[in-house]
Tab-separated table of C-alpha atoms in Angstrom:
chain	number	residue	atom	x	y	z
A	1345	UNK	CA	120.997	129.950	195.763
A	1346	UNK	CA	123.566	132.606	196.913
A	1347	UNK	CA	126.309	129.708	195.984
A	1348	UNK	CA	124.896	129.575	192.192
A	1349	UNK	CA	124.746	133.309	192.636
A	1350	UNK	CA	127.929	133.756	194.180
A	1351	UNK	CA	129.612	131.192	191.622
A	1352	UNK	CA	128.043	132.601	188.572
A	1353	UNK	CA	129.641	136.141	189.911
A	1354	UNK	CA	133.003	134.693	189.940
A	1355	UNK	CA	132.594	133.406	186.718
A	1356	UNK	CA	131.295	136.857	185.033
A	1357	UNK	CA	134.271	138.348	186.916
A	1358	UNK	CA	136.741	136.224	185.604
A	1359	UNK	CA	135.384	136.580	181.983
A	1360	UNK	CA	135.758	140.353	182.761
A	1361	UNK	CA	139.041	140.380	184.715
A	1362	UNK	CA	141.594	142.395	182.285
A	1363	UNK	CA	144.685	140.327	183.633
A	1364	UNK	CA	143.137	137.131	182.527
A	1365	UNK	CA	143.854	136.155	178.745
A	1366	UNK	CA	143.582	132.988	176.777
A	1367	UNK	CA	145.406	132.147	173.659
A	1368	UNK	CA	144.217	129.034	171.434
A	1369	UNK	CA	147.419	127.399	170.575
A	1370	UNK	CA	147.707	124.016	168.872
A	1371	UNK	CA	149.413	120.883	170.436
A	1372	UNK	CA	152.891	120.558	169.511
A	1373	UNK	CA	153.287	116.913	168.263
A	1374	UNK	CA	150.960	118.347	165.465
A	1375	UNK	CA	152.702	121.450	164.701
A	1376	UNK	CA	156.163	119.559	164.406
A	1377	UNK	CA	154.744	117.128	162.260
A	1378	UNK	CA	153.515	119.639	159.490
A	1379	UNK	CA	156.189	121.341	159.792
A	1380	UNK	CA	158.245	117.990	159.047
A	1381	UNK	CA	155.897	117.489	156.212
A	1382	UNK	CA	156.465	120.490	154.922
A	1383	UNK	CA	159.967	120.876	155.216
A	1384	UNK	CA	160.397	117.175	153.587
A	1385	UNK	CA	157.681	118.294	150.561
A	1386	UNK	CA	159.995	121.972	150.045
A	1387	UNK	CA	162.812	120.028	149.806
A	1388	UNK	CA	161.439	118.041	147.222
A	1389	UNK	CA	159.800	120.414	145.162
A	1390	UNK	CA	163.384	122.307	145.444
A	1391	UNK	CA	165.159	118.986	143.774
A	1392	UNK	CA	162.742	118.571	141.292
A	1393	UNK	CA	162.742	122.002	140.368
A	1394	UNK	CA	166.658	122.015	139.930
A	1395	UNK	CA	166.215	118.627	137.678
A	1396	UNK	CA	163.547	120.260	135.317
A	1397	UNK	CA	165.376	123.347	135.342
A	1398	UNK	CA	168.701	121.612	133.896
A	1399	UNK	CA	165.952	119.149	131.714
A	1400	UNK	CA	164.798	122.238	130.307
A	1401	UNK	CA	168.641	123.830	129.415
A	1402	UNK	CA	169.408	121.041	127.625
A	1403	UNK	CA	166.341	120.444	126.019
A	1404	UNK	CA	166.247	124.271	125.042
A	1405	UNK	CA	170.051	124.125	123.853
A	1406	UNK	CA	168.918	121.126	121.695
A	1407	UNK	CA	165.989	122.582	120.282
A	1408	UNK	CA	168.162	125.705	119.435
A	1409	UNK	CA	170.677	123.720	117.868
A	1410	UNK	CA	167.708	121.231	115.577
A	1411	UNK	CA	166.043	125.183	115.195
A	1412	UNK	CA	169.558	126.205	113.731
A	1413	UNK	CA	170.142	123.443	111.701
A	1414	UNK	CA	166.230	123.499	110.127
A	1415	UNK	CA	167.077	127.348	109.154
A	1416	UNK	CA	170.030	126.221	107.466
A	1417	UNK	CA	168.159	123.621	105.668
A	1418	UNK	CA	165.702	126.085	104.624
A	1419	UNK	CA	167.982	128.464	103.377
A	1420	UNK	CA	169.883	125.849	100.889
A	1421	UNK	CA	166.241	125.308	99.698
A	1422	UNK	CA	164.901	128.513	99.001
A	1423	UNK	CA	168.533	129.264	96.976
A	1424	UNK	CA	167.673	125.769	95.448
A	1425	UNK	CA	164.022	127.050	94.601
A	1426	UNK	CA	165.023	130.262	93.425
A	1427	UNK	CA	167.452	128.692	90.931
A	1428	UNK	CA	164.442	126.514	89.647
A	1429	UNK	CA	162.374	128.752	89.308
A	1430	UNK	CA	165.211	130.729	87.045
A	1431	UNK	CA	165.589	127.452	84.719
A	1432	UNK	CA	161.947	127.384	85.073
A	1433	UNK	CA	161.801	131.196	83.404
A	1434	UNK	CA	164.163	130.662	81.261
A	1435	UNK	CA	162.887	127.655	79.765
A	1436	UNK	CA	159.353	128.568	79.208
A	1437	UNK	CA	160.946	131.924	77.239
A	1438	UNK	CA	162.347	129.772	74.862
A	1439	UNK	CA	159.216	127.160	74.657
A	1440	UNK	CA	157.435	130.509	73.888
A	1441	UNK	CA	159.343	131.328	70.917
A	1442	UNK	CA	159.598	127.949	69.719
A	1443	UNK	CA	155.709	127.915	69.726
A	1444	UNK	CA	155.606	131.664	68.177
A	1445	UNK	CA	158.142	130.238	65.308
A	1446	UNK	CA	155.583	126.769	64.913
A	1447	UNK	CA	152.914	129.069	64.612
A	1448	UNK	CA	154.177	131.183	61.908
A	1449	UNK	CA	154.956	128.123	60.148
A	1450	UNK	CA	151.714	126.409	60.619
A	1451	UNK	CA	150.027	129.608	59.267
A	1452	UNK	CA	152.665	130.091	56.614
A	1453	UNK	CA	151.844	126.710	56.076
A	1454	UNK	CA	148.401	126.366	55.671
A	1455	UNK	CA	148.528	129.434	53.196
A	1456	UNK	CA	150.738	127.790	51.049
A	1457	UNK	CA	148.336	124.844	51.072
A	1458	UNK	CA	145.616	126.786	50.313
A	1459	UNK	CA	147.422	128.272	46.925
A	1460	UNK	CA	148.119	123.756	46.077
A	1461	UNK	CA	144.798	123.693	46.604
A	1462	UNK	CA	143.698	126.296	44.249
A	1463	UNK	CA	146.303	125.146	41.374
A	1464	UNK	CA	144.889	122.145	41.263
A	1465	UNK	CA	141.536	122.782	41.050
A	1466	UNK	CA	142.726	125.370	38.366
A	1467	UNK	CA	144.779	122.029	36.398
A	1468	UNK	CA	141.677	120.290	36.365
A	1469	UNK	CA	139.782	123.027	35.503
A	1470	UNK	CA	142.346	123.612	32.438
A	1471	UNK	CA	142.299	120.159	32.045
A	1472	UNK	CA	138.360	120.141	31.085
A	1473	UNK	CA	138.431	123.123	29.060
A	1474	UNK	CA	138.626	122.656	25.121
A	1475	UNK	CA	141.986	124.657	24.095
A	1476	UNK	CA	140.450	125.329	20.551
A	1477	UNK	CA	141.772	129.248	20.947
A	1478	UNK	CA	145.356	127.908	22.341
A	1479	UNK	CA	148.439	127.154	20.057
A	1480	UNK	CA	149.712	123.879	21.651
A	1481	UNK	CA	152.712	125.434	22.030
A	1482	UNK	CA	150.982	128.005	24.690
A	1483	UNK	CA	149.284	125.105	26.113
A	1484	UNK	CA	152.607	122.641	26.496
A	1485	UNK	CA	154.193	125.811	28.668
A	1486	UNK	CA	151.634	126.518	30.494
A	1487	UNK	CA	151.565	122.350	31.373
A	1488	UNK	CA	154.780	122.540	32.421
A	1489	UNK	CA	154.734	125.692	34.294
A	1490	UNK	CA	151.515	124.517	36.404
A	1491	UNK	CA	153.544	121.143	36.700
A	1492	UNK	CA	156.259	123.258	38.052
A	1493	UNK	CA	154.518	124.950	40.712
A	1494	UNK	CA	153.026	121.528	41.589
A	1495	UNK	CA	156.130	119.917	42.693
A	1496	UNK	CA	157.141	123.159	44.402
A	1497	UNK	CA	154.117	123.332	46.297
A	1498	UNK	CA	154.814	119.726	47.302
A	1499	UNK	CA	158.429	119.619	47.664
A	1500	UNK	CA	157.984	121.995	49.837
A	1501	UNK	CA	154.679	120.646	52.081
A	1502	UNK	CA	156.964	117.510	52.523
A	1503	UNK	CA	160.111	119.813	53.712
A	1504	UNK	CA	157.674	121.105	56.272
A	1505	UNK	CA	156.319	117.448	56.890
A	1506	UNK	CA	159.831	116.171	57.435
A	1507	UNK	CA	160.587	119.415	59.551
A	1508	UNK	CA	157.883	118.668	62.213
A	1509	UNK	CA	158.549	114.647	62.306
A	1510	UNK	CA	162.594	115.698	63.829
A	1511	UNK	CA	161.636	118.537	65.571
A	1512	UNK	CA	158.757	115.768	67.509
A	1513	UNK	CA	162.094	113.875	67.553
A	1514	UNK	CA	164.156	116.168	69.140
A	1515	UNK	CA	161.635	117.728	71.544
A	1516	UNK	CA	162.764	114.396	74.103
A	1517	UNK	CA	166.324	116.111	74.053
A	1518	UNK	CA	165.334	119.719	73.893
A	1519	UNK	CA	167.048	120.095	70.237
A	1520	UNK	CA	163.533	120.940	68.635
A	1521	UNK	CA	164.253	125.114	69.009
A	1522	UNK	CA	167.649	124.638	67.464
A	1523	UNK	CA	166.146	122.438	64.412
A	1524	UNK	CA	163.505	124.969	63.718
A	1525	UNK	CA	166.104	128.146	64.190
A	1526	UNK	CA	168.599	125.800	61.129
A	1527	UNK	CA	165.530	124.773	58.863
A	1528	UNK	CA	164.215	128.735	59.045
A	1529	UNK	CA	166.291	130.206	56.171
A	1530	UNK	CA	165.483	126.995	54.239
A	1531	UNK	CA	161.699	127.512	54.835
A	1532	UNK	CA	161.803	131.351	53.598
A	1533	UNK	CA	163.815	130.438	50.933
A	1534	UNK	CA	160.877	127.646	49.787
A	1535	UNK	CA	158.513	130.799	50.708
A	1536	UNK	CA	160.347	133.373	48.842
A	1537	UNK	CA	160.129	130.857	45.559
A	1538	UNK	CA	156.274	129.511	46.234
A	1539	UNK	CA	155.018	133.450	46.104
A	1540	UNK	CA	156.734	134.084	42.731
C-alpha cells in the first residue's frame, strides 16, 4: 500500500507542481485544413462580392437611366393633361351657353305656343258666336287680323322647328353654337312682332 500511497502522492504533487502546465492545442493537419477552407471560401465570397457589386452599378445606372426616361414621359403627359383639361374647360363654357341660349328659346318658345293656343281657341270661340251686334265689315277685319296672327304664330313655330333640326345637324361638327348665335336676331325679331 505505501506504493499506491506513494504513487497517488506523486500524482497530487504533480497536479500541484507550479512549473508544470498543460495547454490543449489541436492537431495540425486539422487546423491547416480549416484554415485552407476558409481561406478558399474568403476568396470566394471576395469574387462574388466584386461581381454583384459591378451587377449592381450597372443595374443601378440602368434603372437611373429607365427612372429618367419614365419622368420625362410623365412630364410630356401631365403638360398633355393639363392642355386637355383646358379644351376640356373651355368647351363645356361654351356647351353651357349654348344650353342657356336653347333654354331661353325653349321657354320663349313654349310661351309663344301658349298665346297659338289661346288664339285659336278664341277663333273658334268667335267662330260659334252669332255676330248679330257686328257690322260685317268689323267682323271681315277682325278675320283677317286673327288670320294674321295665325300664320305669324306659325311661321314662326316652324322657324324655331327648322332652327333645332340644323342646329341637331351641326352639333356632329360643333357648328350648333354658331347657328343659334346667327338665327338669334332673327328669333327676337319674330318675338318682337308675335308680342305686338
Amino acid at each position: 500500500m505505501s506504493s499506491v500511497g506513494s504513487m497517488l502522492r506523486k500524482v497530487e504533487s504533480k497536479n500541484l507542481d507550479p512549473k508544470h502546465v498543460t495547454f490543449a492545442c489541436p492537431s495540425s493537419v486539422s487546423m491547416c485544413k480549416q484554415h485552407g477552407k476558409k481561406s478558399k471560401s474568403d476568396q470566394r465570397k471576395r469574387q462574388t462580392h466584386q461581381q454583384s457589386g459591378k451587377e449592381k452599378k450597372t443595374k443601378y445606372s440602368e434603372q437611373s437611366a429607365q427612372l429618367l426616361q419614365n419622368e420625362e414621359l410623365l412630364c410630356e403627359l401631365e403638360h398633355n393633361s393639363k392642355i386637355m383639361e383646358e379644351k376640356i374647360r373651355a368647351n363645356r363654357v361654351l356647351a353651357a351657353e349654348a344650353l342657356n341660349g336653347m333654354g331661353d328659346l325653349i321657354c320663349q318658345f313654349a310661351e309663344v305656343d301658349n298665346k297659338s293656343n289661346f288664339l285659336e281657341e278664341k277663333i273658334s270661340e268667335l267662330e260659334n258666336v252669332k255676330f248679330s251686334h257686328t257690322e260685317p265689315e268689323e267682323l271681315d277685319h277682325l278675320v283677317e287680323t286673327v288670320e294674321k296672327r295665325v300664320n305669324d304664330y306659325t311661321e314662326f313655330d316652324c322657324f324655331l322647328s327648322n332652327l333645332a333640326d340644323r342646329m341637331g345637324e351641326a352639333s356632329d361638327t360643333g357648328d350648333s353654337v354658331q347657328l343659334f348665335y346667327e338665327a338669334l336676331p332673327t328669333v327676337e325679331k319674330m318675338l318682337t312682332g308675335l308680342s305686338l
